[in-house]
Amino acid sequence: MKKSTLLAAAVAATLVSAPSFAAYISSANLSGSVSVTGYNPLFDDDQDAGTYVVTLYDLVGSVSTQLPPPGNYNVSIDGSAVIDISDNPLIDPIAITPNNLGIFSGLVDIFNVINPNQTFDFLDAGTIGTLDTQLSPDDAITFGLNYDGETTDAVMNFINGLRLLAGLSPVVDPSGSGSLNVTGTLYSDGVVLKVEEIATDWPGFGGALVEVDNIMYPNTQIPVFGSPNFVDASFEVDVTATARFIPEPTSLALLGLGLAGLVASRRRRAA
């Protein structure tokens, strides 16, 4: 086999084996409400901040997923989002308009997903404030996520701005790792997700909510608005999340050598 053919084969193999030249895009054009319960050990039977329930209800719109295979990715978002914490009228709605905003860089491993490319349509909010027709058996939805990486300066600034409002000290280290195991039930106007979380080097999503509870409800006293161990908000989002593969140095080196070899081979032939 000619050297040029071998080099071409090496380039082709590198391109095929590495998904680095594709982007995996998921989107949500959705409005509705969300609640999170069961995360505060002081008020929950299992006394574990790593287990909680996320309920999305009164949904109208659609969600499309294109989930990436395991690998290292840069994840960014575009679009707009408005979140209104329903149980506390003293807090203004939070509005963001990210434009190719990087939010995470590192290992992303989504597992136990039967079909990574799906579209969910929610056509009617139904009876406001409740979940309507159940479409799947209990806990029929199952998936998991392993992650290990760090968030970006822009996200750190946003998080620390919120922590400052809540009276919390700023987060310094942007890195963290962990895993999520999720089971859920689908409804005509929403979904109930039971989350089991293990977080390393950071409090985790449930732990972050506990920190907010500790500031808003000192000494377990329940004020006029809201209550600990429960977060409720309405939202309206039109966002796109893009995961771009980070190629390994070895793959880049092989690709570069292969292309350089092809160029050199063609020059010698032309001479």
PDB file of C-alpha atoms in Angstrom:
ATOM      1  CA  MET A   1       0.000   0.000   0.000  1.00  0.00           C
ATOM      2  CA  LYS A   2       1.331   3.456  -0.900  1.00  0.00           C
ATOM      3  CA  LYS A   3       2.378   5.833   1.877  1.00  0.00           C
ATOM      4  CA  SER A   4      -0.205   8.385   0.730  1.00  0.00           C
ATOM      5  CA  THR A   5      -2.921   5.752   1.032  1.00  0.00           C
ATOM      6  CA  LEU A   6      -1.783   4.838   4.544  1.00  0.00           C
ATOM      7  CA  LEU A   7      -1.734   8.482   5.567  1.00  0.00           C
ATOM      8  CA  ALA A   8      -5.172   9.057   4.137  1.00  0.00           C
ATOM      9  CA  ALA A   9      -6.460   6.033   6.030  1.00  0.00           C
ATOM     10  CA  ALA A  10      -4.936   7.369   9.252  1.00  0.00           C
ATOM     11  CA  VAL A  11      -6.648  10.732   8.773  1.00  0.00           C
ATOM     12  CA  ALA A  12      -9.970   9.072   8.009  1.00  0.00           C
ATOM     13  CA  ALA A  13      -9.710   6.807  11.057  1.00  0.00           C
ATOM     14  CA  THR A  14      -8.966   9.767  13.297  1.00  0.00           C
ATOM     15  CA  LEU A  15     -11.935  11.695  11.974  1.00  0.00           C
ATOM     16  CA  VAL A  16     -14.294   8.771  12.353  1.00  0.00           C
ATOM     17  CA  SER A  17     -13.139   7.677  15.808  1.00  0.00           C
ATOM     18  CA  ALA A  18     -13.343  11.103  17.426  1.00  0.00           C
ATOM     19  CA  PRO A  19     -16.729  12.862  17.626  1.00  0.00           C
ATOM     20  CA  SER A  20     -14.876  16.130  18.119  1.00  0.00           C
ATOM     21  CA  PHE A  21     -16.059  17.643  14.871  1.00  0.00           C
ATOM     22  CA  ALA A  22     -19.758  17.357  15.722  1.00  0.00           C
ATOM     23  CA  ALA A  23     -21.877  19.366  18.134  1.00  0.00           C
ATOM     24  CA  TYR A  24     -24.677  17.825  20.159  1.00  0.00           C
ATOM     25  CA  ILE A  25     -27.550  20.272  20.490  1.00  0.00           C
ATOM     26  CA  SER A  26     -30.526  20.104  22.840  1.00  0.00           C
ATOM     27  CA  SER A  27     -33.213  22.770  23.109  1.00  0.00           C
ATOM     28  CA  ALA A  28     -36.201  23.792  25.206  1.00  0.00           C
ATOM     29  CA  ASN A  29     -38.947  26.257  24.336  1.00  0.00           C
ATOM     30  CA  LEU A  30     -41.042  25.838  27.440  1.00  0.00           C
ATOM     31  CA  SER A  31     -43.061  27.583  30.121  1.00  0.00           C
ATOM     32  CA  GLY A  32     -44.494  26.253  33.345  1.00  0.00           C
ATOM     33  CA  SER A  33     -43.634  25.723  36.996  1.00  0.00           C
ATOM     34  CA  VAL A  34     -41.048  23.740  38.909  1.00  0.00           C
ATOM     35  CA  SER A  35     -40.758  22.615  42.517  1.00  0.00           C
ATOM     36  CA  VAL A  36     -37.901  20.919  44.380  1.00  0.00           C
ATOM     37  CA  THR A  37     -38.590  19.119  47.654  1.00  0.00           C
ATOM     38  CA  GLY A  38     -36.891  16.731  50.062  1.00  0.00           C
ATOM     39  CA  TYR A  39     -33.345  18.124  49.975  1.00  0.00           C
ATOM     40  CA  ASN A  40     -32.956  19.517  53.513  1.00  0.00           C
ATOM     41  CA  PRO A  41     -31.776  16.879  56.043  1.00  0.00           C
ATOM     42  CA  LEU A  42     -33.349  18.809  58.949  1.00  0.00           C
ATOM     43  CA  PHE A  43     -36.840  18.416  57.515  1.00  0.00           C
ATOM     44  CA  ASP A  44     -36.679  15.228  55.460  1.00  0.00           C
ATOM     45  CA  ASP A  45     -37.046  11.633  56.629  1.00  0.00           C
ATOM     46  CA  ASP A  46     -33.939  10.319  54.870  1.00  0.00           C
ATOM     47  CA  GLN A  47     -31.768  13.181  56.213  1.00  0.00           C
ATOM     48  CA  ASP A  48     -29.824  13.287  52.959  1.00  0.00           C
ATOM     49  CA  ALA A  49     -29.253  16.403  50.842  1.00  0.00           C
ATOM     50  CA  GLY A  50     -28.384  14.124  47.938  1.00  0.00           C
ATOM     51  CA  THR A  51     -31.929  12.819  47.476  1.00  0.00           C
ATOM     52  CA  TYR A  52     -34.747  15.089  46.343  1.00  0.00           C
ATOM     53  CA  VAL A  53     -37.689  15.317  43.976  1.00  0.00           C
ATOM     54  CA  VAL A  54     -37.970  17.744  41.043  1.00  0.00           C
ATOM     55  CA  THR A  55     -41.494  18.276  39.702  1.00  0.00           C
ATOM     56  CA  LEU A  56     -42.162  20.149  36.460  1.00  0.00           C
ATOM     57  CA  TYR A  57     -45.850  20.915  35.909  1.00  0.00           C
ATOM     58  CA  ASP A  58     -48.233  23.136  33.916  1.00  0.00           C
ATOM     59  CA  LEU A  59     -45.817  22.785  30.999  1.00  0.00           C
ATOM     60  CA  VAL A  60     -46.513  24.213  27.546  1.00  0.00           C
ATOM     61  CA  GLY A  61     -43.946  23.890  24.755  1.00  0.00           C
ATOM     62  CA  SER A  62     -41.367  21.340  23.660  1.00  0.00           C
ATOM     63  CA  VAL A  63     -38.019  19.841  24.620  1.00  0.00           C
ATOM     64  CA  SER A  64     -35.646  18.201  22.123  1.00  0.00           C
ATOM     65  CA  THR A  65     -32.596  16.216  23.220  1.00  0.00           C
ATOM     66  CA  GLN A  66     -29.484  15.224  21.324  1.00  0.00           C
ATOM     67  CA  LEU A  67     -27.333  13.671  24.036  1.00  0.00           C
ATOM     68  CA  PRO A  68     -23.597  13.139  23.445  1.00  0.00           C
ATOM     69  CA  PRO A  69     -21.664   9.901  23.966  1.00  0.00           C
ATOM     70  CA  PRO A  70     -19.271   9.808  26.950  1.00  0.00           C
ATOM     71  CA  GLY A  71     -16.333  12.173  26.591  1.00  0.00           C
ATOM     72  CA  ASN A  72     -14.892  15.559  27.443  1.00  0.00           C
ATOM     73  CA  TYR A  73     -16.992  18.504  26.288  1.00  0.00           C
ATOM     74  CA  ASN A  74     -17.317  22.260  26.368  1.00  0.00           C
ATOM     75  CA  VAL A  75     -20.976  23.007  27.096  1.00  0.00           C
ATOM     76  CA  SER A  76     -22.562  26.363  26.247  1.00  0.00           C
ATOM     77  CA  ILE A  77     -26.076  27.832  26.163  1.00  0.00           C
ATOM     78  CA  ASP A  78     -27.887  30.425  24.071  1.00  0.00           C
ATOM     79  CA  GLY A  79     -31.320  32.004  24.344  1.00  0.00           C
ATOM     80  CA  SER A  80     -33.328  33.546  27.164  1.00  0.00           C
ATOM     81  CA  ALA A  81     -34.837  32.508  30.484  1.00  0.00           C
ATOM     82  CA  VAL A  82     -36.995  34.111  33.162  1.00  0.00           C
ATOM     83  CA  ILE A  83     -37.425  32.476  36.585  1.00  0.00           C
ATOM     84  CA  ASP A  84     -39.854  33.796  39.199  1.00  0.00           C
ATOM     85  CA  ILE A  85     -39.595  32.329  42.704  1.00  0.00           C
ATOM     86  CA  SER A  86     -43.299  31.967  43.349  1.00  0.00           C
ATOM     87  CA  ASP A  87     -43.345  31.620  47.134  1.00  0.00           C
ATOM     88  CA  ASN A  88     -41.427  34.820  47.869  1.00  0.00           C
ATOM     89  CA  PRO A  89     -42.773  38.059  46.328  1.00  0.00           C
ATOM     90  CA  LEU A  90     -39.855  39.951  47.865  1.00  0.00           C
ATOM     91  CA  ILE A  91     -37.471  38.414  45.308  1.00  0.00           C
ATOM     92  CA  ASP A  92     -37.581  39.873  41.813  1.00  0.00           C
ATOM     93  CA  PRO A  93     -37.770  37.536  38.812  1.00  0.00           C
ATOM     94  CA  ILE A  94     -34.375  36.484  37.456  1.00  0.00           C
ATOM     95  CA  ALA A  95     -33.916  37.132  33.717  1.00  0.00           C
ATOM     96  CA  ILE A  96     -30.898  35.998  31.694  1.00  0.00           C
ATOM     97  CA  THR A  97     -30.086  36.162  27.980  1.00  0.00           C
ATOM     98  CA  PRO A  98     -27.015  33.966  27.411  1.00  0.00           C
ATOM     99  CA  ASN A  99     -25.211  34.280  24.090  1.00  0.00           C
ATOM    100  CA  ASN A 100     -22.891  31.311  23.531  1.00  0.00           C
ATOM    101  CA  LEU A 101     -22.295  31.322  27.281  1.00  0.00           C
ATOM    102  CA  GLY A 102     -19.910  28.599  28.390  1.00  0.00           C
ATOM    103  CA  ILE A 103     -21.203  26.821  31.499  1.00  0.00           C
ATOM    104  CA  PHE A 104     -19.088  23.676  31.892  1.00  0.00           C
ATOM    105  CA  SER A 105     -15.934  22.037  30.613  1.00  0.00           C
ATOM    106  CA  GLY A 106     -14.962  18.461  31.383  1.00  0.00           C
ATOM    107  CA  LEU A 107     -16.187  14.885  31.478  1.00  0.00           C
ATOM    108  CA  VAL A 108     -19.840  14.273  30.621  1.00  0.00           C
ATOM    109  CA  ASP A 109     -21.131  10.689  30.751  1.00  0.00           C
ATOM    110  CA  ILE A 110     -24.891  10.257  30.341  1.00  0.00           C
ATOM    111  CA  PHE A 111     -25.885   6.616  30.753  1.00  0.00           C
ATOM    112  CA  ASN A 112     -28.928   4.320  30.822  1.00  0.00           C
ATOM    113  CA  VAL A 113     -30.597   6.364  28.082  1.00  0.00           C
ATOM    114  CA  ILE A 114     -32.482   4.190  25.595  1.00  0.00           C
ATOM    115  CA  ASN A 115     -32.879   6.889  22.962  1.00  0.00           C
ATOM    116  CA  PRO A 116     -30.552   9.927  23.182  1.00  0.00           C
ATOM    117  CA  ASN A 117     -32.471  11.818  20.469  1.00  0.00           C
ATOM    118  CA  GLN A 118     -36.028  12.576  21.525  1.00  0.00           C
ATOM    119  CA  THR A 119     -38.658  15.313  21.394  1.00  0.00           C
ATOM    120  CA  PHE A 120     -41.252  15.878  24.094  1.00  0.00           C
ATOM    121  CA  ASP A 121     -44.273  18.059  23.290  1.00  0.00           C
ATOM    122  CA  PHE A 122     -46.482  19.526  26.011  1.00  0.00           C
ATOM    123  CA  LEU A 123     -49.553  20.930  24.307  1.00  0.00           C
ATOM    124  CA  ASP A 124     -51.810  21.984  27.186  1.00  0.00           C
ATOM    125  CA  ALA A 125     -51.091  23.013  30.781  1.00  0.00           C
ATOM    126  CA  GLY A 126     -54.405  21.444  31.814  1.00  0.00           C
ATOM    127  CA  THR A 127     -55.558  22.134  35.362  1.00  0.00           C
ATOM    128  CA  ILE A 128     -53.239  24.823  36.715  1.00  0.00           C
ATOM    129  CA  GLY A 129     -51.263  23.829  39.775  1.00  0.00           C
ATOM    130  CA  THR A 130     -51.545  20.053  39.332  1.00  0.00           C
ATOM    131  CA  LEU A 131     -50.179  17.257  37.173  1.00  0.00           C
ATOM    132  CA  ASP A 132     -52.788  15.893  34.777  1.00  0.00           C
ATOM    133  CA  THR A 133     -52.828  12.645  32.748  1.00  0.00           C
ATOM    134  CA  GLN A 134     -50.065  10.149  33.572  1.00  0.00           C
ATOM    135  CA  LEU A 135     -48.444   8.890  30.348  1.00  0.00           C
ATOM    136  CA  SER A 136     -45.866   6.421  31.651  1.00  0.00           C
ATOM    137  CA  PRO A 137     -45.719   3.852  34.451  1.00  0.00           C
ATOM    138  CA  ASP A 138     -44.269   5.048  37.750  1.00  0.00           C
ATOM    139  CA  ASP A 139     -40.493   5.570  37.539  1.00  0.00           C
ATOM    140  CA  ALA A 140     -40.414   4.388  33.911  1.00  0.00           C
ATOM    141  CA  ILE A 141     -37.947   7.147  33.014  1.00  0.00           C
ATOM    142  CA  THR A 142     -34.397   6.223  34.054  1.00  0.00           C
ATOM    143  CA  PHE A 143     -31.039   7.811  33.294  1.00  0.00           C
ATOM    144  CA  GLY A 144     -27.810   8.808  34.970  1.00  0.00           C
ATOM    145  CA  LEU A 145     -25.039  11.371  34.680  1.00  0.00           C
ATOM    146  CA  ASN A 146     -21.390  11.326  35.686  1.00  0.00           C
ATOM    147  CA  TYR A 147     -19.490  14.611  35.465  1.00  0.00           C
ATOM    148  CA  ASP A 148     -16.017  15.838  36.353  1.00  0.00           C
ATOM    149  CA  GLY A 149     -14.800  19.267  35.351  1.00  0.00           C
ATOM    150  CA  GLU A 150     -15.252  22.931  36.088  1.00  0.00           C
ATOM    151  CA  THR A 151     -17.661  25.731  35.400  1.00  0.00           C
ATOM    152  CA  THR A 152     -16.747  29.043  33.774  1.00  0.00           C
ATOM    153  CA  ASP A 153     -15.997  32.496  35.181  1.00  0.00           C
ATOM    154  CA  ALA A 154     -19.312  33.816  33.853  1.00  0.00           C
ATOM    155  CA  VAL A 155     -21.285  31.142  35.726  1.00  0.00           C
ATOM    156  CA  MET A 156     -19.184  31.653  38.866  1.00  0.00           C
ATOM    157  CA  ASN A 157     -19.981  35.382  38.783  1.00  0.00           C
ATOM    158  CA  PHE A 158     -23.699  34.637  38.381  1.00  0.00           C
ATOM    159  CA  ILE A 159     -23.703  32.090  41.225  1.00  0.00           C
ATOM    160  CA  ASN A 160     -21.732  34.336  43.550  1.00  0.00           C
ATOM    161  CA  GLY A 161     -24.067  37.237  42.780  1.00  0.00           C
ATOM    162  CA  LEU A 162     -27.005  35.135  43.962  1.00  0.00           C
ATOM    163  CA  ARG A 163     -25.033  33.930  46.994  1.00  0.00           C
ATOM    164  CA  LEU A 164     -24.254  37.522  47.889  1.00  0.00           C
ATOM    165  CA  LEU A 165     -27.981  38.355  47.860  1.00  0.00           C
ATOM    166  CA  ALA A 166     -28.618  35.362  50.124  1.00  0.00           C
ATOM    167  CA  GLY A 167     -25.836  36.384  52.510  1.00  0.00           C
ATOM    168  CA  LEU A 168     -23.553  33.499  51.549  1.00  0.00           C
ATOM    169  CA  SER A 169     -19.795  33.666  51.057  1.00  0.00           C
ATOM    170  CA  PRO A 170     -18.575  33.420  47.450  1.00  0.00           C
ATOM    171  CA  VAL A 171     -17.522  30.149  45.840  1.00  0.00           C
ATOM    172  CA  VAL A 172     -13.817  30.156  44.948  1.00  0.00           C
ATOM    173  CA  ASP A 173     -13.145  26.763  43.356  1.00  0.00           C
ATOM    174  CA  PRO A 174     -14.960  26.268  40.013  1.00  0.00           C
ATOM    175  CA  SER A 175     -14.254  22.515  39.852  1.00  0.00           C
ATOM    176  CA  GLY A 176     -16.422  19.629  40.978  1.00  0.00           C
ATOM    177  CA  SER A 177     -17.443  16.106  40.161  1.00  0.00           C
ATOM    178  CA  GLY A 178     -20.251  13.753  40.967  1.00  0.00           C
ATOM    179  CA  SER A 179     -23.062  11.591  39.698  1.00  0.00           C
ATOM    180  CA  LEU A 180     -26.840  11.727  39.377  1.00  0.00           C
ATOM    181  CA  ASN A 181     -29.220   8.800  39.115  1.00  0.00           C
ATOM    182  CA  VAL A 182     -32.730   9.778  38.075  1.00  0.00           C
ATOM    183  CA  THR A 183     -36.039   7.940  37.832  1.00  0.00           C
ATOM    184  CA  GLY A 184     -39.166   9.687  36.657  1.00  0.00           C
ATOM    185  CA  THR A 185     -42.777   9.585  35.579  1.00  0.00           C
ATOM    186  CA  LEU A 186     -44.101  11.438  32.526  1.00  0.00           C
ATOM    187  CA  TYR A 187     -47.416  13.306  32.487  1.00  0.00           C
ATOM    188  CA  SER A 188     -49.323  15.166  29.780  1.00  0.00           C
ATOM    189  CA  ASP A 189     -48.254  18.485  31.315  1.00  0.00           C
ATOM    190  CA  GLY A 190     -45.079  17.636  33.182  1.00  0.00           C
ATOM    191  CA  VAL A 191     -42.713  15.143  34.759  1.00  0.00           C
ATOM    192  CA  VAL A 192     -41.734  14.018  38.257  1.00  0.00           C
ATOM    193  CA  LEU A 193     -38.013  13.238  38.694  1.00  0.00           C
ATOM    194  CA  LYS A 194     -36.579  11.467  41.738  1.00  0.00           C
ATOM    195  CA  VAL A 195     -32.887  12.314  42.054  1.00  0.00           C
ATOM    196  CA  GLU A 196     -30.103  10.518  43.911  1.00  0.00           C
ATOM    197  CA  GLU A 197     -26.938  12.599  43.904  1.00  0.00           C
ATOM    198  CA  ILE A 198     -23.337  12.085  44.983  1.00  0.00           C
ATOM    199  CA  ALA A 199     -21.185  15.232  44.828  1.00  0.00           C
ATOM    200  CA  THR A 200     -17.413  15.519  45.281  1.00  0.00           C
ATOM    201  CA  ASP A 201     -15.431  18.721  45.950  1.00  0.00           C
ATOM    202  CA  TRP A 202     -18.607  20.827  46.028  1.00  0.00           C
ATOM    203  CA  PRO A 203     -21.950  20.746  47.925  1.00  0.00           C
ATOM    204  CA  GLY A 204     -23.947  19.398  44.990  1.00  0.00           C
ATOM    205  CA  PHE A 205     -27.261  20.729  43.711  1.00  0.00           C
ATOM    206  CA  GLY A 206     -29.179  19.613  46.791  1.00  0.00           C
ATOM    207  CA  GLY A 207     -26.468  20.884  49.112  1.00  0.00           C
ATOM    208  CA  ALA A 208     -26.570  24.297  47.428  1.00  0.00           C
ATOM    209  CA  LEU A 209     -30.302  24.532  48.188  1.00  0.00           C
ATOM    210  CA  VAL A 210     -29.631  23.607  51.817  1.00  0.00           C
ATOM    211  CA  GLU A 211     -27.152  26.493  52.052  1.00  0.00           C
ATOM    212  CA  VAL A 212     -29.844  28.900  50.853  1.00  0.00           C
ATOM    213  CA  ASP A 213     -32.317  27.436  53.380  1.00  0.00           C
ATOM    214  CA  ASN A 214     -29.836  27.982  56.206  1.00  0.00           C
ATOM    215  CA  ILE A 215     -29.671  31.686  55.389  1.00  0.00           C
ATOM    216  CA  MET A 216     -33.361  32.287  54.620  1.00  0.00           C
ATOM    217  CA  TYR A 217     -34.695  30.258  57.549  1.00  0.00           C
ATOM    218  CA  PRO A 218     -32.272  30.573  60.494  1.00  0.00           C
ATOM    219  CA  ASN A 219     -32.953  28.430  63.560  1.00  0.00           C
ATOM    220  CA  THR A 220     -35.533  26.507  61.439  1.00  0.00           C
ATOM    221  CA  GLN A 221     -37.983  29.401  61.832  1.00  0.00           C
ATOM    222  CA  ILE A 222     -40.521  29.576  58.999  1.00  0.00           C
ATOM    223  CA  PRO A 223     -41.182  33.174  57.892  1.00  0.00           C
ATOM    224  CA  VAL A 224     -44.249  34.634  56.234  1.00  0.00           C
ATOM    225  CA  PHE A 225     -43.169  33.613  52.727  1.00  0.00           C
ATOM    226  CA  GLY A 226     -42.034  30.147  51.765  1.00  0.00           C
ATOM    227  CA  SER A 227     -40.696  27.290  53.856  1.00  0.00           C
ATOM    228  CA  PRO A 228     -37.461  25.294  54.143  1.00  0.00           C
ATOM    229  CA  ASN A 229     -37.049  22.052  52.187  1.00  0.00           C
ATOM    230  CA  PHE A 230     -39.232  23.421  49.388  1.00  0.00           C
ATOM    231  CA  VAL A 231     -38.501  25.606  46.355  1.00  0.00           C
ATOM    232  CA  ASP A 232     -41.239  26.633  43.932  1.00  0.00           C
ATOM    233  CA  ALA A 233     -40.903  28.829  40.841  1.00  0.00           C
ATOM    234  CA  SER A 234     -42.505  29.597  37.524  1.00  0.00           C
ATOM    235  CA  PHE A 235     -40.344  29.883  34.439  1.00  0.00           C
ATOM    236  CA  GLU A 236     -40.248  30.657  30.740  1.00  0.00           C
ATOM    237  CA  VAL A 237     -37.260  29.482  28.727  1.00  0.00           C
ATOM    238  CA  ASP A 238     -36.184  29.458  25.107  1.00  0.00           C
ATOM    239  CA  VAL A 239     -32.687  28.020  25.266  1.00  0.00           C
ATOM    240  CA  THR A 240     -30.291  25.861  23.287  1.00  0.00           C
ATOM    241  CA  ALA A 241     -27.523  23.845  24.943  1.00  0.00           C
ATOM    242  CA  THR A 242     -24.563  22.763  22.822  1.00  0.00           C
ATOM    243  CA  ALA A 243     -21.947  20.183  23.817  1.00  0.00           C
ATOM    244  CA  ARG A 244     -18.776  20.343  21.729  1.00  0.00           C
ATOM    245  CA  PHE A 245     -16.320  17.484  22.075  1.00  0.00           C
ATOM    246  CA  ILE A 246     -12.836  18.339  23.355  1.00  0.00           C
ATOM    247  CA  PRO A 247     -10.445  16.217  21.247  1.00  0.00           C
ATOM    248  CA  GLU A 248      -7.690  14.363  23.070  1.00  0.00           C
ATOM    249  CA  PRO A 249      -4.129  15.583  22.355  1.00  0.00           C
ATOM    250  CA  THR A 250      -3.272  12.209  20.823  1.00  0.00           C
ATOM    251  CA  SER A 251      -6.148  12.456  18.344  1.00  0.00           C
ATOM    252  CA  LEU A 252      -5.121  15.980  17.360  1.00  0.00           C
ATOM    253  CA  ALA A 253      -1.509  14.902  16.962  1.00  0.00           C
ATOM    254  CA  LEU A 254      -2.447  11.943  14.748  1.00  0.00           C
ATOM    255  CA  LEU A 255      -4.682  14.146  12.642  1.00  0.00           C
ATOM    256  CA  GLY A 256      -1.989  16.786  12.284  1.00  0.00           C
ATOM    257  CA  LEU A 257       0.685  14.268  11.340  1.00  0.00           C
ATOM    258  CA  GLY A 258      -1.610  12.580   8.854  1.00  0.00           C
ATOM    259  CA  LEU A 259      -2.528  15.854   7.137  1.00  0.00           C
ATOM    260  CA  ALA A 260       1.091  17.005   7.092  1.00  0.00           C
ATOM    261  CA  GLY A 261       2.124  13.690   5.545  1.00  0.00           C
ATOM    262  CA  LEU A 262      -0.521  13.989   2.830  1.00  0.00           C
ATOM    263  CA  VAL A 263       0.606  17.510   1.974  1.00  0.00           C
ATOM    264  CA  ALA A 264       4.282  16.438   1.826  1.00  0.00           C
ATOM    265  CA  SER A 265       3.415  13.440  -0.334  1.00  0.00           C
ATOM    266  CA  ARG A 266       1.512  15.589  -2.831  1.00  0.00           C
ATOM    267  CA  ARG A 267       4.334  18.118  -3.018  1.00  0.00           C
ATOM    268  CA  ARG A 268       6.895  15.410  -3.766  1.00  0.00           C
ATOM    269  CA  ARG A 269       4.647  13.990  -6.471  1.00  0.00           C
ATOM    270  CA  ALA A 270       4.195  17.447  -8.023  1.00  0.00           C
ATOM    271  CA  ALA A 271       7.946  18.010  -8.017  1.00  0.00           C
TER     272      ALA A 271
END
